[in-house]
């Protein structure tokens, strides 16, 4: 590869990483802004908007623009497995959005950083896959850090914390389940095609849930839209960014590596925390920061130990 091509490749990778950071952090902050600051207290409907955007934009990207090759569903059992994943995925996103109504982004990210702990737990319970003892040892500061951060969080809310833990566990469960359900070579889908099939199923699941649990969403949203003229635009941009985060996640993995994505993801959480504190000015304590730092260091150590003992 020539020097010019190398520079172009480096510029391209740097660009998608920047856009990936922007879309992920942007979705998180916009979710918080909508659910807490705008009085838009409809996390299920917001998740349905995200999934609707993913359904539409996935079709545009894959079927029409052919960003990635289109993969067909080959059997009813494969469709059933994808549907199961979609329902678990819905639970994780809805739980995460509900938690943002009650918790600051900084604490939400601290709890979310415990994903490796739940992933290791579910991997053992479902597949009986064991890691080296040192690898499990690295998960201790991950959990202890969140316990410390919880004790030092001025805006701690028990229901929000439970929903955040539930969302984190569901996200980990989905990743383990995905590896089990779509493990055969013939049924494996790349993440973009998986999203293409999962998102319409998610909309079908979330629509009755919205009508049942958030029946006044349209009336309240139209009233809020008269008070906040950019509310509709914010929901639209937020939904499009949710798809963009998934697409860029796929591109970053494709053009770098899973390990690079993990390292960048840890750093992304820290960046999101700093930006959210500056933007929303939620109070933080030294104990809370120390707990979050311990959790992130534990996650980094876990990733390194897993790589060494693989």
XYZ file of C-alpha atoms in Angstrom:
310
model
C 0.000 0.000 0.000
C 1.414 3.412 -0.987
C 1.923 6.252 1.484
C -0.949 8.203 -0.071
C -3.309 5.235 0.224
C -2.203 4.662 3.816
C -2.919 8.298 4.662
C -6.352 8.100 3.020
C -7.134 4.894 4.916
C -5.993 6.453 8.211
C -8.110 9.557 7.509
C -11.143 7.395 6.694
C -10.782 5.321 9.889
C -10.264 8.454 11.991
C -13.388 10.007 10.428
C -15.653 7.038 11.122
C -14.350 6.842 14.713
C -15.147 10.549 15.233
C -18.627 10.103 13.713
C -19.113 6.938 15.801
C -18.245 8.841 18.991
C -20.513 11.735 17.973
C -23.523 9.538 17.143
C -23.259 7.344 20.259
C -22.765 10.227 22.671
C -25.311 12.330 20.759
C -28.042 9.669 21.106
C -27.305 9.289 24.812
C -27.398 13.031 25.522
C -30.467 13.643 23.346
C -32.276 10.780 25.101
C -31.497 12.411 28.442
C -32.514 15.852 27.159
C -35.837 14.610 25.810
C -36.750 12.355 28.743
C -35.659 14.663 31.572
C -35.482 18.266 30.389
C -38.351 18.443 27.884
C -40.925 16.607 29.976
C -41.178 13.978 27.232
C -41.642 11.035 29.625
C -42.271 8.294 27.054
C -39.248 5.968 26.902
C -41.172 3.138 25.167
C -42.449 5.450 22.414
C -38.959 6.944 22.024
C -37.495 3.458 21.638
C -40.192 2.685 19.039
C -39.140 5.832 17.118
C -35.521 4.592 17.184
C -36.520 1.136 15.934
C -38.759 2.617 13.212
C -35.834 4.709 11.956
C -33.595 1.641 12.044
C -36.167 -0.354 10.046
C -36.472 2.304 7.330
C -32.794 3.285 7.120
C -31.629 -0.352 7.217
C -33.672 -1.041 4.100
C -32.296 2.076 2.395
C -28.684 1.228 3.317
C -28.754 -2.495 2.528
C -31.432 -3.044 -0.110
C -30.954 0.162 -2.134
C -27.484 1.582 -1.367
C -25.966 -1.903 -0.862
C -23.554 -0.733 1.878
C -23.325 -4.375 2.958
C -24.483 -7.517 1.086
C -28.105 -8.451 1.725
C -28.526 -11.719 3.679
C -31.809 -13.623 3.565
C -33.482 -15.506 6.407
C -33.215 -19.193 5.505
C -35.622 -20.905 7.882
C -38.511 -20.426 10.305
C -36.251 -21.428 13.198
C -33.773 -18.706 12.223
C -36.616 -16.155 12.129
C -37.770 -17.321 15.573
C -34.234 -16.880 16.934
C -33.971 -13.382 15.479
C -37.382 -12.531 17.003
C -36.168 -13.720 20.414
C -33.077 -11.525 20.117
C -35.242 -8.584 19.079
C -37.442 -8.863 22.178
C -34.396 -9.025 24.488
C -32.871 -6.076 22.603
C -36.128 -4.104 23.082
C -35.975 -4.746 26.799
C -32.399 -3.487 27.044
C -33.067 -0.264 25.098
C -36.360 0.523 26.871
C -34.760 -0.148 30.269
C -31.840 2.117 29.405
C -34.163 4.911 28.300
C -36.326 4.586 31.415
C -33.226 4.812 33.614
C -32.224 8.074 31.906
C -35.444 9.647 33.204
C -34.244 9.166 36.775
C -30.453 8.972 36.686
C -27.761 11.356 35.432
C -25.828 10.215 32.353
C -22.627 9.904 34.404
C -24.131 7.311 36.767
C -25.962 5.592 33.893
C -22.616 5.093 32.150
C -20.989 3.820 35.352
C -23.639 1.111 35.678
C -23.486 0.378 31.939
C -19.756 -0.285 32.252
C -20.573 -3.477 34.180
C -21.691 -5.165 30.921
C -18.599 -7.493 30.897
C -19.601 -8.831 34.331
C -23.071 -9.844 33.096
C -21.642 -11.139 29.803
C -19.237 -13.443 31.687
C -22.065 -14.552 34.007
C -24.495 -15.393 31.187
C -21.753 -17.018 29.096
C -21.082 -19.385 32.004
C -24.772 -20.063 32.775
C -25.832 -20.612 29.140
C -22.759 -22.119 27.482
C -20.773 -23.271 30.569
C -17.861 -21.334 29.074
C -15.220 -20.630 31.714
C -12.550 -17.965 31.714
C -9.246 -17.985 33.588
C -9.564 -17.132 37.302
C -7.494 -13.967 36.783
C -10.020 -12.845 34.164
C -12.869 -13.286 36.656
C -10.768 -11.522 39.285
C -10.674 -8.421 37.076
C -14.476 -8.241 37.323
C -14.306 -7.603 41.086
C -13.307 -3.909 40.730
C -15.965 -3.566 37.998
C -18.726 -4.445 40.470
C -17.110 -2.807 43.527
C -16.659 0.413 41.545
C -20.383 0.629 40.806
C -21.214 -0.069 44.461
C -18.909 2.799 45.479
C -20.309 5.062 42.755
C -23.863 4.264 43.938
C -23.005 5.297 47.492
C -21.450 8.534 46.279
C -24.182 9.453 43.768
C -26.163 12.533 44.962
C -28.960 11.865 42.430
C -29.318 8.137 43.179
C -32.791 6.797 42.358
C -33.569 3.170 43.232
C -36.083 2.525 40.418
C -33.784 4.167 37.858
C -30.871 2.085 39.174
C -32.871 -1.161 38.913
C -33.900 -0.332 35.336
C -30.300 0.530 34.434
C -28.997 -2.746 35.893
C -31.769 -4.609 34.076
C -30.913 -2.894 30.774
C -27.214 -3.687 31.205
C -27.962 -7.340 31.999
C -30.341 -7.591 28.994
C -27.690 -6.105 26.693
C -25.158 -8.697 27.878
C -27.744 -11.498 27.645
C -28.516 -10.478 24.059
C -24.834 -10.646 23.015
C -24.416 -14.140 24.554
C -27.747 -15.322 23.148
C -26.788 -14.019 19.715
C -23.633 -16.120 19.771
C -25.639 -19.218 20.718
C -28.700 -18.776 18.476
C -26.836 -17.684 15.357
C -23.706 -19.778 15.821
C -23.976 -21.989 12.721
C -22.180 -20.667 9.642
C -25.318 -20.827 7.483
C -27.444 -18.778 9.906
C -24.917 -16.171 10.982
C -25.817 -12.584 10.015
C -23.642 -9.493 10.153
C -24.831 -6.852 12.619
C -26.422 -4.639 9.943
C -28.547 -7.424 8.445
C -29.475 -8.553 11.936
C -30.679 -4.992 12.668
C -32.603 -5.027 9.350
C -34.693 -7.964 10.596
C -34.758 -7.124 14.309
C -35.987 -3.528 14.048
C -39.408 -4.192 12.378
C -40.055 -6.989 14.899
C -39.139 -4.556 17.688
C -41.636 -1.990 16.341
C -44.405 -4.643 16.343
C -43.549 -5.480 19.970
C -43.248 -1.858 21.109
C -46.422 -0.545 19.422
C -48.919 -2.384 21.671
C -46.664 -1.735 24.682
C -46.782 2.005 23.884
C -50.572 2.016 23.431
C -51.039 0.115 26.692
C -48.472 1.842 28.934
C -48.221 5.296 27.318
C -51.747 5.842 25.914
C -51.586 9.656 26.027
C -48.247 9.932 24.200
C -49.620 11.616 21.052
C -51.701 14.204 22.954
C -48.874 15.122 25.325
C -46.278 15.181 22.520
C -48.410 17.531 20.394
C -48.875 19.830 23.437
C -45.136 19.777 24.172
C -44.411 20.487 20.500
C -46.278 23.804 20.787
C -44.097 24.765 23.772
C -40.841 23.461 22.295
C -40.945 24.114 18.541
C -37.933 21.879 17.830
C -39.213 18.849 19.755
C -40.321 16.951 16.638
C -37.026 17.683 14.901
C -35.074 16.520 17.966
C -36.969 13.196 18.042
C -36.351 12.758 14.304
C -32.617 13.547 14.588
C -32.339 11.375 17.703
C -33.930 8.418 15.876
C -31.699 8.832 12.807
C -28.628 9.031 15.061
C -29.681 5.769 16.748
C -29.378 4.044 13.375
C -26.156 5.925 12.591
C -24.614 4.660 15.837
C -25.342 1.049 14.798
C -24.005 1.567 11.266
C -20.824 3.272 12.475
C -20.360 0.599 15.160
C -20.324 -1.971 12.339
C -17.920 0.101 10.200
C -15.484 0.729 13.066
C -15.410 -3.016 13.857
C -14.958 -3.865 10.171
C -12.088 -1.426 9.588
C -10.302 -1.839 12.951
C -10.905 -4.784 15.304
C -13.171 -5.915 18.122
C -10.389 -5.101 20.617
C -10.009 -1.561 19.253
C -13.782 -1.132 19.509
C -13.677 -2.265 23.140
C -10.895 0.209 24.009
C -12.661 3.029 22.160
C -15.911 2.090 23.890
C -14.332 2.444 27.335
C -12.968 5.852 26.407
C -16.339 6.830 24.889
C -18.059 6.227 28.213
C -15.621 8.568 29.974
C -16.071 11.252 27.287
C -19.879 10.953 27.573
C -19.641 11.380 31.362
C -17.528 14.555 31.090
C -19.761 16.103 28.407
C -22.957 15.250 30.312
C -21.642 16.813 33.537
C -20.723 20.000 31.647
C -24.040 20.072 29.770
C -26.546 19.062 32.453
C -24.472 20.259 35.423
C -25.542 17.300 37.549
C -23.704 17.189 40.888
C -20.854 14.700 41.217
C -18.764 13.683 44.189
C -15.206 12.470 44.556
C -16.535 9.078 45.725
C -18.712 8.798 42.625
C -15.814 9.638 40.286
C -13.525 7.223 42.156
C -16.105 4.430 41.824
C -16.591 5.036 38.110
C -12.816 5.160 37.556
C -12.405 1.837 39.374
C -15.132 0.275 37.195
C -13.517 1.471 33.947
C -10.067 0.262 35.085
C -11.603 -3.126 35.921
C -13.191 -3.316 32.455
C -9.833 -2.480 30.810
C -8.057 -5.113 32.936
C -10.787 -7.672 32.121
C -10.377 -7.048 28.379
C -6.600 -7.428 28.602
C -6.805 -10.605 30.731
C -9.344 -12.127 28.358
C -7.077 -11.386 25.400
C -4.026 -12.940 27.085
C -5.772 -16.111 28.226
C -7.805 -16.623 25.064
